[in-house]
Short mmCIF file of C-alpha atoms in Angstrom, two decimals:
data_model
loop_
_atom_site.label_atom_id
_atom_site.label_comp_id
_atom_site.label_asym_id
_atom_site.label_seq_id
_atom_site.Cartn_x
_atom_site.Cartn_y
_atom_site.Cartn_z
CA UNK A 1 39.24 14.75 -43.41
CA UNK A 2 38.93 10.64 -42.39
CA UNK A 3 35.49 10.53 -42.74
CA UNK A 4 35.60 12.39 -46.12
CA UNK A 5 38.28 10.94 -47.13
CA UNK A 6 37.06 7.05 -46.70
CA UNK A 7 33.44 7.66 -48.29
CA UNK A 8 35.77 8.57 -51.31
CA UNK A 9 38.21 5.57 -51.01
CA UNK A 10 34.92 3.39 -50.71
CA UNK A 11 33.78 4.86 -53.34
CA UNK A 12 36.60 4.93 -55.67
CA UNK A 13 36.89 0.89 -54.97
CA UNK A 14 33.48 0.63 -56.38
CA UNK A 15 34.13 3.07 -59.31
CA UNK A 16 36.80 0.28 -59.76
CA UNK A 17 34.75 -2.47 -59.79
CA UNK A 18 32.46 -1.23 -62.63
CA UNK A 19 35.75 0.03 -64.45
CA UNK A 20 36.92 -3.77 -64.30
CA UNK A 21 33.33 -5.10 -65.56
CA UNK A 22 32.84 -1.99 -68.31
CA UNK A 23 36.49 -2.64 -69.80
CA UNK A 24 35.78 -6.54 -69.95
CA UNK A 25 32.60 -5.80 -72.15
CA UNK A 26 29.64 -6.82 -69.09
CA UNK A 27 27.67 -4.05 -69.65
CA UNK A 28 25.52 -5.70 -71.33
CA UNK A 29 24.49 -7.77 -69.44
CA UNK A 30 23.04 -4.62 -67.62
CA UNK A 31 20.57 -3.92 -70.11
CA UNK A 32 18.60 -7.38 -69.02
CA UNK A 33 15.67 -6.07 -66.63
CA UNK A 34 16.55 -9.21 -64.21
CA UNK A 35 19.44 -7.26 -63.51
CA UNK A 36 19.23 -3.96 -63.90
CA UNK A 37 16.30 -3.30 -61.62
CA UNK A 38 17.50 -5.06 -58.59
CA UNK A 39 20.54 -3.33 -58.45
CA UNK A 40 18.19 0.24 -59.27
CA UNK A 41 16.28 -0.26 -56.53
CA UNK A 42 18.98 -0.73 -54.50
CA UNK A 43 20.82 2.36 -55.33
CA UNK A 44 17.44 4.13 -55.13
CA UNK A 45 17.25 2.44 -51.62
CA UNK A 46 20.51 3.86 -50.39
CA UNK A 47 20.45 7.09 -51.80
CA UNK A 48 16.78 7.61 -50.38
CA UNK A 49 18.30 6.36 -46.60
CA UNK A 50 21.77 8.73 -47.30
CA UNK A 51 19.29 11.54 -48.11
CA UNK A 52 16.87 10.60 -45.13
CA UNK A 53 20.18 10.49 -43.02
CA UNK A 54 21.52 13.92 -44.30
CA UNK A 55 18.62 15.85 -43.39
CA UNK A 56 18.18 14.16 -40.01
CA UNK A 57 22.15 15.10 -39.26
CA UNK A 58 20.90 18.69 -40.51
CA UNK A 59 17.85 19.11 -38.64
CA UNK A 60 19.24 18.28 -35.17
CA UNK A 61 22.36 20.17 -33.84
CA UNK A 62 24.92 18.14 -32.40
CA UNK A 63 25.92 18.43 -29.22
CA UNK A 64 29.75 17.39 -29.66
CA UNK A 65 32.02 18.75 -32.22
CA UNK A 66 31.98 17.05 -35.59
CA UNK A 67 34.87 15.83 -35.32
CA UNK A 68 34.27 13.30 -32.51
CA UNK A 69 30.83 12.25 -33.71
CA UNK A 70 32.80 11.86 -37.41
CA UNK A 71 31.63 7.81 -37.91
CA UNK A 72 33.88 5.00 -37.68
CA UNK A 73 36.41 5.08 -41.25
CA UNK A 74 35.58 1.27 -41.86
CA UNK A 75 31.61 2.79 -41.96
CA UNK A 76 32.36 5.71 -44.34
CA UNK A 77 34.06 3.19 -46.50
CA UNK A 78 31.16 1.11 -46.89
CA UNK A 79 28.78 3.77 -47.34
CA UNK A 80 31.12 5.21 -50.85
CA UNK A 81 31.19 1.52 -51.80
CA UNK A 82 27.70 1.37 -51.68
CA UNK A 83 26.93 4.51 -53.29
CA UNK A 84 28.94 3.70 -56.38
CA UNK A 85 28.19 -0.21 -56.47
CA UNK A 86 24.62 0.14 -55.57
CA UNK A 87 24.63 2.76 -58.79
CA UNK A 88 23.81 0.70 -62.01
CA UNK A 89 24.80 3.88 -64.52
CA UNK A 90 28.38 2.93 -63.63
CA UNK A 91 28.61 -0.27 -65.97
CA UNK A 92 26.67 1.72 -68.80
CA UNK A 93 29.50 4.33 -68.10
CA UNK A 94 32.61 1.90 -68.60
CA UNK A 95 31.16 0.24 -71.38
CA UNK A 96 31.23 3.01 -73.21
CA UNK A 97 34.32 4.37 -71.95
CA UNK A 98 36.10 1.09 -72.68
CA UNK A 99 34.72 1.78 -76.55
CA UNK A 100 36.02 5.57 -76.06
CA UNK A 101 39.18 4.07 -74.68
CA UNK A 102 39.82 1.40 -77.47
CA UNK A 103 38.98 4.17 -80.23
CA UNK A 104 42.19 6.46 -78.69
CA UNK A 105 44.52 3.76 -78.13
CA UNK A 106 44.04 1.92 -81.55
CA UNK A 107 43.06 -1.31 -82.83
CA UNK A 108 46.20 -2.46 -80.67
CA UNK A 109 44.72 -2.21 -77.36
CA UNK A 110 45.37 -4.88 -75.61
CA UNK A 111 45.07 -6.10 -71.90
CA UNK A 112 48.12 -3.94 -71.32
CA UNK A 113 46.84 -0.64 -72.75
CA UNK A 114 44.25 -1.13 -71.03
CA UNK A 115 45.69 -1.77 -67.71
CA UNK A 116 48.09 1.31 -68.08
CA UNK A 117 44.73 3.69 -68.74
CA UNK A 118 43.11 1.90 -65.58
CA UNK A 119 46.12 3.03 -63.38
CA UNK A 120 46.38 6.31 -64.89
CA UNK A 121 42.61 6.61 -63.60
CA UNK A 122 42.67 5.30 -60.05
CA UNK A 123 45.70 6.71 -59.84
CA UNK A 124 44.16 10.95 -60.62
CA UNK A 125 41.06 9.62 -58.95
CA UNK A 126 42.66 8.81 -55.28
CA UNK A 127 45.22 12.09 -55.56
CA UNK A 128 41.67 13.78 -55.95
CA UNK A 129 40.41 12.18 -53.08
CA UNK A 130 43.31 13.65 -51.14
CA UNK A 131 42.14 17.02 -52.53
CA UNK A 132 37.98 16.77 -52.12
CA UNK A 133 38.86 15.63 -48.79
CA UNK A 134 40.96 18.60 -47.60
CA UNK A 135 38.72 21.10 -48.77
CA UNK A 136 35.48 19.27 -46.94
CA UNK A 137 37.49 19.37 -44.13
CA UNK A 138 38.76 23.24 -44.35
CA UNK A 139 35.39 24.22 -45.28
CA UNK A 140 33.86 22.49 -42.67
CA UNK A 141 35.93 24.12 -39.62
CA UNK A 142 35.93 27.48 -41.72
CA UNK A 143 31.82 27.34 -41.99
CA UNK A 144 29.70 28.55 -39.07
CA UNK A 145 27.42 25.38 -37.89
CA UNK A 146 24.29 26.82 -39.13
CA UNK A 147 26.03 27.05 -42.24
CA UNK A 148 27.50 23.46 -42.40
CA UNK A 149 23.45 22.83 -41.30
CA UNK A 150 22.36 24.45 -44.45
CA UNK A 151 25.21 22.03 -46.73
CA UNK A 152 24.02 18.92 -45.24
CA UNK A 153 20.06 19.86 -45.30
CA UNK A 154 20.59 20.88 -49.01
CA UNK A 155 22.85 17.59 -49.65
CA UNK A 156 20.43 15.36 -48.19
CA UNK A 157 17.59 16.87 -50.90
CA UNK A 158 19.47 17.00 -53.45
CA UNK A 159 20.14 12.43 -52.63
CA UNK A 160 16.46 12.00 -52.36
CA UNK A 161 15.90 13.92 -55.44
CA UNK A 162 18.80 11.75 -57.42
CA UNK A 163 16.48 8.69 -56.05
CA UNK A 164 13.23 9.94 -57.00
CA UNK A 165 14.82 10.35 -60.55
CA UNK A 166 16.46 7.15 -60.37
CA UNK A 167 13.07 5.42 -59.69
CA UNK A 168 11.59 7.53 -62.46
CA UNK A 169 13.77 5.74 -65.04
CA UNK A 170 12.70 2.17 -63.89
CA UNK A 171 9.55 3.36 -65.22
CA UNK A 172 9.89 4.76 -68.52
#
């Protein structure tokens, strides 16, 4: 559940950070090349080494339970605040979601509408933490190994394939 539960909290920090840029209107500045593909091939990078990393951790059997070779919480953090700051389609997200946002709450929106839909958001997002956690956690002790094998060899394709497309779009 800790491990889990962190890689969410990390991410849901940087799922914040873009929310914070989108709904202030820099977006944008996304669409510049300068930026944009820096911060692609970064989240190419890291979703190429998480994929790498996933089939490694499927391929050889641990000796020790998962449970005590679970990494460090501060580590898991990191890694789901990398994954979502190191993913440029955020900002394009919240850009547009601000517009979607503005269009519902009226020509009246101001910074406190906003603030009241960004806690109502972070708010459903964390209690869903709490629930994507628990059932990684039940499914992992309710799985046989070569099972939980299978999850994390499939997992680990399915991140190199998200970078492979990733990289596709830097070249359209």
């Amino acid at each position: 559940f800790g491990p889990a539960f962190a890689v969410q909290a990390g991410s849901l920090a940087g799922d914040a950070v873009w929310a914070l840029l989108g709904l202030a209107g820099v977006g944008a500045l996304f669409t510049v090349p300068v930026l944009r593909v820096p911060l692609t091939v970064g989240g190419c990078l890291l979703l190429a080494w998480l994929g790498l990393t996933g089939l490694r951790d499927a391929l050889s059997p641990k000796a020790a339970p998962a449970s005590t070779n679970a990494p460090p919480a501060r580590s898991a953090l990191a890694v789901g605040a990398a994954m979502s700051l190191g993913n440029p389609w955020n900002v394009v997200y919240w850009s547009g979601a601000a517009g979607a946002v503005g269009a519902v709450l009226g020509e009246d929106a101001g910074p406190a509408s906003l603030a009241v839909f960004f806690a109502g958001f972070m708010t459903s997002s964390l209690a869903w933490c709490f629930v994507a956690a628990g059932l990684i956690a039940l499914l992992r002790r309710a799985l046989p190994p070569a099972a939980v094998r299978v999850l994390e060899a499939a997992c680990g394709l399915a991140l190199l394939v998200f970078a492979a497309l990733l990289a596709a779009r830097l070249f359209p």
